[in-house]
Coordinates of C-alpha atoms and ligand atoms in Angstrom, one line a residue:
Chain A
M30 CA 1.5 -12.8 38.8
K31 CA 5.1 -14.1 39.0
E32 CA 5.2 -17.2 36.9
Q33 CA 3.0 -19.3 34.7
V34 CA 3.2 -22.4 32.5
V35 CA 2.7 -21.1 29.0
C36 CA 3.0 -24.4 27.1
K37 CA 4.4 -27.9 27.1
T38 CA 7.9 -28.6 25.7
T39 CA 6.2 -31.0 23.2
D40 CA 4.0 -28.1 21.9
I41 CA 6.9 -26.5 20.0
Q42 CA 9.4 -28.3 17.8
P43 CA 12.9 -26.8 17.5
G44 CA 12.9 -24.0 15.0
E45 CA 9.2 -23.3 15.6
M46 CA 7.1 -20.8 17.7
M47 CA 3.6 -20.4 19.1
E48 CA 1.7 -17.7 20.8
S49 CA 0.5 -18.0 24.4
F50 CA -0.5 -15.9 27.4
F51 CA 1.4 -14.8 30.4
G52 CA -1.5 -13.4 32.5
K53 CA -3.2 -11.0 30.1
Q54 CA 0.0 -10.5 28.1
N55 CA 0.1 -12.1 24.7
V56 CA 3.5 -13.7 24.4
L57 CA 5.5 -15.5 21.7
I58 CA 7.3 -18.6 22.7
C59 CA 10.2 -19.5 20.4
R60 CA 12.2 -22.7 20.4
T61 CA 15.6 -22.6 18.7
P62 CA 17.2 -25.6 17.0
D63 CA 19.4 -26.3 20.1
G64 CA 16.1 -27.0 22.0
K65 CA 16.1 -23.9 24.1
F66 CA 13.0 -21.7 24.7
Y67 CA 12.6 -18.0 24.6
A68 CA 9.7 -15.7 25.3
F69 CA 8.9 -12.2 23.8
M70 CA 6.0 -9.9 23.8
N71 CA 4.0 -11.0 20.8
Q72 CA 3.8 -7.6 19.3
C73 CA 6.4 -6.1 16.9
N74 CA 8.1 -3.1 18.3
H75 CA 7.8 -1.3 15.0
Q76 CA 4.1 -1.0 14.2
G77 CA 2.6 -3.7 16.4
A78 CA 2.2 -6.7 14.1
P79 CA 1.3 -10.1 15.7
L80 CA 4.7 -11.8 15.5
H81 CA 3.5 -15.4 15.7
K82 CA 2.2 -14.8 12.1
G83 CA 5.7 -14.2 10.9
M84 CA 8.4 -16.8 10.5
I85 CA 11.4 -18.3 12.1
C86 CA 14.3 -18.6 9.7
G87 CA 18.0 -17.9 9.3
A88 CA 19.5 -14.6 8.1
T89 CA 22.1 -13.2 5.7
T90 CA 24.7 -11.8 8.0
E91 CA 26.9 -8.8 8.4
Q92 CA 29.9 -10.9 7.3
S93 CA 28.5 -11.0 3.8
E94 CA 30.6 -9.0 1.3
P95 CA 29.0 -7.1 -1.6
G96 CA 27.6 -9.6 -4.0
E97 CA 28.4 -12.6 -1.8
Y98 CA 25.8 -13.9 0.7
H99 CA 26.7 -15.4 4.1
Y100 CA 23.6 -17.1 5.5
C101 CA 23.4 -18.7 9.0
H102 CA 21.6 -18.7 12.3
K103 CA 19.0 -21.0 10.8
G104 CA 16.0 -21.3 13.2
E105 CA 17.3 -18.4 15.3
I106 CA 15.8 -15.4 13.5
L107 CA 12.3 -14.2 13.9
R108 CA 10.8 -12.2 11.0
C109 CA 7.9 -9.9 11.4
P110 CA 4.8 -10.8 9.3
W111 CA 4.4 -7.2 8.1
H112 CA 7.5 -5.2 7.2
G113 CA 9.8 -8.2 7.6
R114 CA 12.2 -6.8 10.3
E115 CA 14.5 -9.5 11.6
F116 CA 15.0 -10.2 15.3
D117 CA 17.8 -12.4 16.8
I118 CA 16.1 -14.8 19.2
K119 CA 19.3 -15.8 20.9
N120 CA 20.6 -12.2 21.2
E121 CA 17.9 -10.7 23.4
G122 CA 15.5 -10.2 20.5
R123 CA 17.7 -7.5 19.0
M124 CA 16.8 -6.2 15.5
L125 CA 19.4 -7.2 13.0
A126 CA 19.3 -3.8 11.1
N127 CA 19.4 -1.9 14.4
P128 CA 20.6 -3.9 17.4
D129 CA 19.8 -1.0 19.7
K130 CA 16.2 -2.0 19.4
K131 CA 15.0 -5.2 20.9
L132 CA 11.8 -7.0 21.5
P133 CA 10.6 -6.9 25.1
S134 CA 11.3 -10.3 26.5
F135 CA 10.5 -12.5 29.4
N136 CA 12.4 -15.0 31.5
V137 CA 11.8 -18.7 30.7
R138 CA 12.7 -21.9 32.4
V139 CA 11.7 -25.5 31.7
E140 CA 10.6 -27.9 34.5
D141 CA 9.9 -31.4 33.3
E142 CA 7.5 -30.9 30.4
D143 CA 6.4 -27.4 31.4
V144 CA 7.7 -24.2 29.8
I145 CA 7.4 -21.5 32.4
V146 CA 7.5 -17.8 31.9
Y147 CA 8.4 -15.7 34.9
K148 CA 9.2 -12.2 35.9
Chain B
M12 CA -5.6 5.6 15.0
P13 CA -6.3 8.6 17.1
K14 CA -9.6 8.1 18.9
Q15 CA -12.7 10.0 17.8
I16 CA -11.2 10.7 14.4
P17 CA -12.9 9.1 11.5
L18 CA -10.7 7.5 8.9
V19 CA -10.8 7.5 5.1
D20 CA -8.3 4.9 4.1
T21 CA -7.1 6.0 0.6
D22 CA -5.5 2.7 -0.4
I23 CA -7.0 -0.7 0.1
H24 CA -6.1 -3.5 -2.3
E25 CA -8.9 -5.9 -3.0
R26 CA -7.8 -8.9 -5.2
V27 CA -9.6 -10.8 -7.8
Q28 CA -8.9 -14.3 -8.9
Y29 CA -9.2 -14.9 -12.6
E30 CA -11.9 -17.5 -12.2
E31 CA -14.1 -14.9 -10.5
L32 CA -13.9 -12.7 -13.5
L33 CA -15.3 -15.3 -15.8
E34 CA -19.0 -14.6 -15.1
Y35 CA -18.4 -10.9 -15.9
L36 CA -16.6 -11.6 -19.2
D37 CA -18.0 -12.1 -22.7
E38 CA -16.7 -14.6 -25.2
P39 CA -14.2 -15.0 -26.5
F40 CA -12.3 -13.4 -23.6
K41 CA -13.8 -15.8 -21.2
H42 CA -12.6 -18.7 -23.4
Y43 CA -9.0 -17.4 -23.3
I44 CA -8.9 -17.5 -19.6
Q45 CA -11.0 -20.6 -19.0
N46 CA -9.6 -22.8 -21.8
C47 CA -6.4 -21.2 -22.8
H48 CA -5.1 -20.4 -19.3
W49 CA -4.4 -16.8 -20.2
I50 CA -3.0 -14.6 -17.3
Q51 CA -1.4 -11.2 -17.5
E52 CA 2.3 -11.2 -17.6
K53 CA 4.1 -9.6 -14.6
H54 CA 7.7 -8.4 -14.8
M55 CA 9.0 -7.7 -11.3
P56 CA 11.9 -10.0 -10.8
Y57 CA 11.7 -10.0 -7.0
T58 CA 9.0 -12.0 -5.2
Q59 CA 11.0 -12.4 -2.0
P60 CA 10.7 -9.1 -0.2
S61 CA 9.0 -10.2 3.0
V62 CA 7.6 -13.1 4.8
A63 CA 4.7 -13.6 2.4
G64 CA 6.1 -12.0 -0.8
V65 CA 4.5 -8.5 -1.1
D66 CA 1.6 -9.3 1.3
R67 CA 1.2 -9.1 5.0
A68 CA 1.7 -12.7 6.2
D69 CA -1.3 -12.5 8.5
A70 CA -3.6 -11.2 5.7
V71 CA -3.7 -14.5 3.8
V72 CA -7.3 -15.6 3.9
P73 CA -7.7 -18.5 6.4
D74 CA -8.9 -20.8 3.7
G75 CA -5.7 -20.2 1.8
R76 CA -6.8 -17.7 -0.8
P77 CA -4.5 -14.8 -1.4
A78 CA -4.5 -11.7 0.8
G79 CA -7.3 -9.2 -0.1
S80 CA -9.5 -11.7 -1.9
D81 CA -12.2 -12.0 0.7
L82 CA -14.5 -9.2 1.9
A83 CA -15.5 -10.9 5.2
F84 CA -11.9 -11.4 6.2
M85 CA -11.0 -7.8 5.2
Q86 CA -13.9 -6.6 7.3
E87 CA -12.7 -8.5 10.3
Q88 CA -9.1 -7.8 10.0
L89 CA -9.2 -4.2 8.8
L90 CA -12.5 -2.3 8.5
D91 CA -14.1 -3.5 11.7
D92 CA -10.9 -3.8 13.7
I93 CA -9.6 -0.3 12.9
G94 CA -13.1 1.2 12.6
H95 CA -12.9 2.7 9.1
E96 CA -15.4 5.3 8.2
F97 CA -14.6 4.9 4.5
G98 CA -12.1 3.0 2.4
I99 CA -11.1 3.4 -1.2
L100 CA -10.4 0.2 -3.2
T101 CA -7.5 0.4 -5.6
G102 CA -7.2 -3.1 -6.9
A103 CA -4.2 -5.4 -6.8
L104 CA -2.9 -4.4 -10.3
D105 CA -3.2 -8.0 -11.2
P106 CA -4.6 -7.9 -13.7
S107 CA -3.8 -4.3 -14.6
P108 CA -5.5 -3.6 -17.9
S109 CA -3.6 -0.3 -18.6
S110 CA -0.3 -2.1 -18.1
M111 CA -0.8 -4.7 -20.8
H112 CA 1.5 -4.8 -23.8
G113 CA -0.7 -5.3 -26.8
W114 CA -4.0 -7.2 -27.0
Y115 CA -5.9 -4.1 -26.2
E116 CA -9.2 -5.9 -26.8
M117 CA -8.5 -8.2 -23.9
A118 CA -7.4 -5.3 -21.8
A119 CA -10.6 -3.4 -22.4
A120 CA -12.7 -6.5 -21.7
L121 CA -10.8 -7.2 -18.5
A122 CA -11.3 -3.6 -17.2
S123 CA -15.1 -3.9 -17.7
A124 CA -15.3 -7.3 -16.1
Y125 CA -13.2 -6.0 -13.2
N126 CA -15.4 -3.0 -12.6
D127 CA -18.6 -5.1 -12.6
W128 CA -17.0 -7.6 -10.2
Q129 CA -15.8 -4.8 -8.0
I130 CA -19.3 -3.2 -7.8
D131 CA -21.0 -6.5 -7.3
K132 CA -18.7 -8.1 -4.8
W133 CA -17.4 -5.1 -2.8
L134 CA -19.0 -1.7 -3.4
D135 CA -22.6 -3.0 -3.1
K136 CA -21.7 -5.2 -0.2
D137 CA -20.1 -2.8 2.3
E138 CA -21.3 0.8 2.6
R139 CA -17.8 1.9 3.8
L140 CA -16.1 0.9 0.5
Y141 CA -15.6 3.2 -2.5
G142 CA -14.1 2.1 -5.7
S143 CA -11.8 3.0 -8.7
V144 CA -12.8 2.7 -12.3
H145 CA -10.3 0.4 -14.0
V146 CA -9.7 1.2 -17.7
A147 CA -7.4 0.1 -20.5
A148 CA -6.0 3.5 -20.9
Q149 CA -3.6 2.7 -23.7
D150 CA -6.7 2.4 -25.8
R151 CA -8.0 5.8 -25.0
D152 CA -11.3 5.6 -26.7
E153 CA -12.2 2.3 -25.1
A154 CA -11.2 3.8 -21.7
V155 CA -13.5 6.8 -22.3
K156 CA -16.4 4.4 -23.1
E157 CA -15.8 2.5 -19.9
I158 CA -15.8 5.7 -17.8
E159 CA -19.1 6.6 -19.5
R160 CA -20.4 3.2 -18.6
V161 CA -19.6 3.0 -14.9
G162 CA -18.3 6.4 -14.0
N163 CA -21.6 7.6 -12.7
H164 CA -21.9 4.8 -10.1
P165 CA -22.3 6.6 -6.8
K166 CA -19.4 4.8 -5.2
M167 CA -16.9 5.1 -8.0
V168 CA -14.6 7.9 -6.9
Q169 CA -11.6 7.9 -9.3
V170 CA -10.2 6.5 -12.5
L171 CA -7.2 4.3 -11.8
L172 CA -4.0 4.7 -13.9
P173 CA -1.0 2.6 -13.2
I174 CA 2.5 4.0 -13.1
D175 CA 4.6 1.9 -15.5
D176 CA 6.2 3.6 -18.5
I177 CA 3.4 5.6 -20.0
M178 CA 3.3 9.3 -19.2
W179 CA -0.3 10.0 -18.7
G180 CA -0.1 13.8 -19.0
D181 CA 0.4 13.4 -22.8
P182 CA -2.5 15.2 -24.7
Y183 CA -3.4 11.8 -26.3
Y184 CA -4.9 10.8 -22.9
H185 CA -6.7 14.0 -22.2
P186 CA -10.1 12.6 -23.3
I187 CA -9.8 10.3 -20.3
F188 CA -9.5 13.3 -18.0
E189 CA -12.4 15.0 -19.7
A190 CA -14.6 11.9 -19.1
A191 CA -13.4 11.7 -15.5
E192 CA -14.1 15.3 -14.8
K193 CA -17.6 14.9 -16.3
H194 CA -18.4 12.2 -13.9
N195 CA -17.0 13.9 -10.8
L196 CA -14.2 11.4 -10.7
M197 CA -10.6 12.1 -9.7
I198 CA -7.6 10.4 -11.1
G199 CA -5.8 7.9 -8.9
M200 CA -2.3 6.8 -9.8
H201 CA -0.6 3.9 -8.3
H202 CA 2.7 2.3 -9.4
N203 CA 2.5 -1.1 -11.0
E204 CA 5.9 -2.0 -12.2
P205 CA 7.8 1.1 -13.1
P206 CA 11.3 0.3 -14.3
V207 CA 12.9 3.0 -12.1
Y208 CA 16.5 2.5 -13.4
Y209 CA 16.4 4.2 -16.7
G210 CA 13.9 1.7 -18.1
K211 CA 15.5 -1.3 -16.3
W212 CA 15.2 -3.1 -13.0
P213 CA 17.8 -2.5 -10.4
R214 CA 19.6 -5.5 -8.9
Y215 CA 17.8 -5.4 -5.6
F216 CA 14.2 -4.9 -4.5
I217 CA 15.4 -2.5 -1.9
E218 CA 16.7 -0.2 -4.6
W219 CA 13.5 -0.4 -6.6
H220 CA 11.3 0.2 -3.6
T221 CA 13.4 3.1 -2.4
L222 CA 13.1 4.8 -5.8
I223 CA 9.3 4.3 -6.4
P224 CA 8.7 7.9 -5.4
T225 CA 10.8 9.0 -8.4
A226 CA 8.3 7.3 -10.6
H227 CA 5.5 9.2 -8.9
M228 CA 7.4 12.5 -9.2
K229 CA 7.7 11.9 -12.9
Q230 CA 4.0 11.5 -13.4
V231 CA 3.1 14.6 -11.3
T232 CA 5.7 16.7 -13.2
N233 CA 4.3 15.4 -16.5
M234 CA 0.6 16.1 -15.6
I235 CA 1.4 19.6 -14.4
F236 CA 3.6 20.8 -17.3
N237 CA 1.3 19.2 -19.9
G238 CA -1.4 21.5 -18.5
V239 CA -3.9 18.9 -17.5
F240 CA -5.1 20.9 -14.5
E241 CA -5.4 24.1 -16.5
K242 CA -7.5 22.3 -19.1
F243 CA -9.6 20.4 -16.5
P244 CA -10.0 22.7 -13.5
N245 CA -12.1 20.3 -11.5
L246 CA -9.8 17.4 -11.9
G247 CA -7.7 16.1 -9.0
L248 CA -4.9 13.6 -8.8
M249 CA -4.3 11.2 -5.9
M250 CA -0.8 9.8 -5.9
I251 CA -1.1 6.4 -4.2
E252 CA 1.7 4.6 -2.3
G253 CA 4.5 6.8 -3.2
G254 CA 4.9 8.6 0.1
F255 CA 5.0 12.3 0.6
T256 CA 8.4 13.4 1.9
F257 CA 9.5 14.6 -1.5
I258 CA 6.7 17.1 -1.9
P259 CA 8.6 20.3 -0.9
H260 CA 11.5 19.4 -3.2
M261 CA 9.2 19.0 -6.1
M262 CA 7.4 22.2 -5.5
W263 CA 10.6 24.2 -5.1
K264 CA 12.2 22.6 -8.2
M265 CA 9.2 23.0 -10.5
D266 CA 8.6 26.6 -9.4
Q267 CA 12.3 27.5 -10.0
Q268 CA 12.2 25.8 -13.4
F269 CA 9.0 27.6 -14.3
R270 CA 10.5 31.0 -13.5
D271 CA 13.3 30.2 -16.0
L272 CA 11.5 28.2 -18.6
R273 CA 7.9 29.3 -18.6
H274 CA 8.0 30.0 -22.3
E275 CA 7.9 26.4 -23.1
V276 CA 4.7 25.7 -21.2
P277 CA 2.8 29.0 -21.7
W278 CA -0.5 27.3 -20.9
L279 CA 0.3 27.2 -17.2
K280 CA -1.5 30.2 -15.7
R281 CA -0.4 29.4 -12.1
K282 CA 2.9 28.5 -10.7
P283 CA 3.4 24.7 -10.4
S284 CA 3.3 24.6 -6.6
D285 CA 0.0 26.4 -6.6
I286 CA -1.4 23.8 -9.1
M287 CA 0.0 21.0 -6.9
K288 CA -1.6 22.4 -3.7
K289 CA -5.0 22.7 -5.4
H290 CA -5.1 19.6 -7.5
V291 CA -2.7 16.9 -6.3
R292 CA -2.9 14.8 -3.1
F293 CA -0.5 12.2 -1.8
C294 CA -1.1 9.2 0.3
T295 CA 1.1 9.0 3.4
Q296 CA 2.0 5.4 3.0
P297 CA 4.6 4.1 3.0
S298 CA 5.6 6.6 5.6
E299 CA 9.2 7.0 6.7
E300 CA 9.6 6.9 10.5
L301 CA 9.5 10.7 11.2
N302 CA 9.4 12.2 14.6
K303 CA 6.9 14.9 15.3
K304 CA 9.5 17.7 14.8
D305 CA 10.6 16.5 11.4
F306 CA 7.0 15.8 10.3
M307 CA 5.9 19.3 11.3
S308 CA 8.9 20.9 9.5
L309 CA 7.9 19.0 6.4
I310 CA 4.3 20.3 6.6
E311 CA 5.7 23.8 7.0
Q312 CA 7.8 23.3 3.9
M313 CA 4.8 22.2 2.0
G314 CA 3.0 25.3 3.1
T315 CA -0.3 23.5 3.5
E316 CA -1.8 20.9 5.8
E317 CA -4.1 19.7 3.1
M318 CA -2.0 17.7 0.7
I319 CA -1.6 14.4 2.4
C320 CA -4.1 11.7 3.1
F321 CA -3.7 8.6 5.3
A322 CA -3.5 5.2 3.7
T323 CA -2.9 1.7 5.1
D324 CA -2.1 -0.1 1.8
Y325 CA -3.8 -3.2 3.3
P326 CA -3.1 -6.1 2.8
H327 CA 0.4 -5.4 1.6
W328 CA 3.6 -6.1 3.4
D329 CA 4.4 -2.4 3.9
Y330 CA 1.0 -1.7 5.5
D331 CA 0.9 1.4 7.6
S332 CA -1.0 1.0 10.9
P333 CA -3.3 4.0 11.6
H334 CA -2.3 3.7 15.2
R335 CA 1.4 3.6 14.8
A336 CA 2.7 4.9 11.4
L337 CA 2.6 8.6 12.0
P338 CA 3.9 10.6 15.0
N339 CA 1.4 11.9 17.5
L340 CA 0.2 15.0 15.9
D341 CA -2.1 17.7 17.1
Q342 CA -5.8 16.9 16.9
E343 CA -6.7 19.3 14.2
L344 CA -3.9 18.2 11.9
K345 CA -4.7 14.5 12.5
K346 CA -8.3 15.2 11.5
K347 CA -7.2 16.6 8.2
I348 CA -4.7 13.8 7.4
Y349 CA -6.9 10.9 8.5
F350 CA -10.2 12.2 7.2
E351 CA -10.9 15.7 5.9
N352 CA -8.2 16.0 3.2
A353 CA -9.5 12.9 1.4
K354 CA -13.1 13.7 2.1
N355 CA -12.6 17.2 0.6
F356 CA -10.7 15.7 -2.4
Y357 CA -13.3 13.1 -3.5
P358 CA -16.6 14.8 -4.2
K359 CA -18.5 11.6 -3.9
I360 CA -17.5 10.7 -0.4
P361 CA -20.3 11.8 1.9
D362 CA -20.1 13.5 5.2
T363 CA -19.9 10.9 8.0
K364 CA -23.4 11.4 9.2
E365 CA -25.0 11.3 5.7
R366 CA -24.7 7.6 5.5
Ligands
LIG424 S1 5.3 -4.1 12.4 FE1 7.0 -5.5 12.5 S2 8.3 -4.9 11.0 FE2 6.8 -3.4 11.0

């Protein structure tokens, strides 16, 4: 299979996510506040938690100084429902604490109302 | 989890809601909860660790009740899905009778109600589940009475003592160990809210959680040097949710100290590491991410493959998946860690085919 409609654009509000299927593959479709769509394997690369049960939120960033929090990227960070690892949706699903690790991702495009995942 | 290997999960947290305890409580204790809205105080200043506090976000019961409070959902999400052979319930430490400051009468009543609820709603309802006797251990004599009351239940495998700020090896508590030994029960210790920074809370949860093993190390040291296992040779201690990578350090340190300072604890007839190897077991969770080489070198440093037992800690946020938490070990060792070590430790756990 090369491509598949995984949901409608109206199914996910900006800053939200849902699970879907790309063939047999359970995928996670995320929509960031700028309206863009992203697709990842719906399984955490740590111990395999179902990511759609986690949350989309912001993150305290590396620019924070000791004792002073800097929080941003609201709606762009995916947090795992188990151990809480944070993944940057707009940066290839890279883990904040270890950017060498990223969630396996899929290509996405939008045609009219259709969100299409393709390889 | 490795295929064909049965699992004894040594740490599963079932959760009670206070209103469920009412039918198991006598007056006036029922009245205090029902009409006076009593709940046990908790002290941990951090409730933010993960997506759903200290629970797995996907373990909240679909009807909204807190994680761990429904057997059917636990069966679906954990026991059936993973394929547990046996699981040991350790409570949610909320309430935790032995952690109460004062009002020992309420603590003792709570412990009894909790045990009856646990037997009724969990142990009698799923043959895979085994339980822990909850006691109000600060009131030693009441604790002994409670062990006498429910300790001979065939599915009660240990007496649960929380790790807060009481050192349980103190001779004052030895009657509890005597009663446990009499009923073929082991001691399970699980941290509740140990103030790991010299009696205080650190600024950050990450500091507290990193240092929980130190609270476990204190209890093991205390139990061993107070001679508990010399006095009660059939007693065993399961250290729950403190991890295991500190074991070699503890054994080396205690043995070295013993060589120098034996005169102070002349009742020890064996070196501390030998006592640990025979009497103390450690749950693997929360496991650090070790590769196979590091894991095996740790086992070699322990000098035994029999001290560690797998635990998931379901439904908590730092759950360890039986499929993913440990490196891919050789079959024989896997069998020990996932099944045999716990099975050999708890005398009441049957062989797989006996059920
Ligand atoms: S399984 Fe996702 S953070 Fe561990």
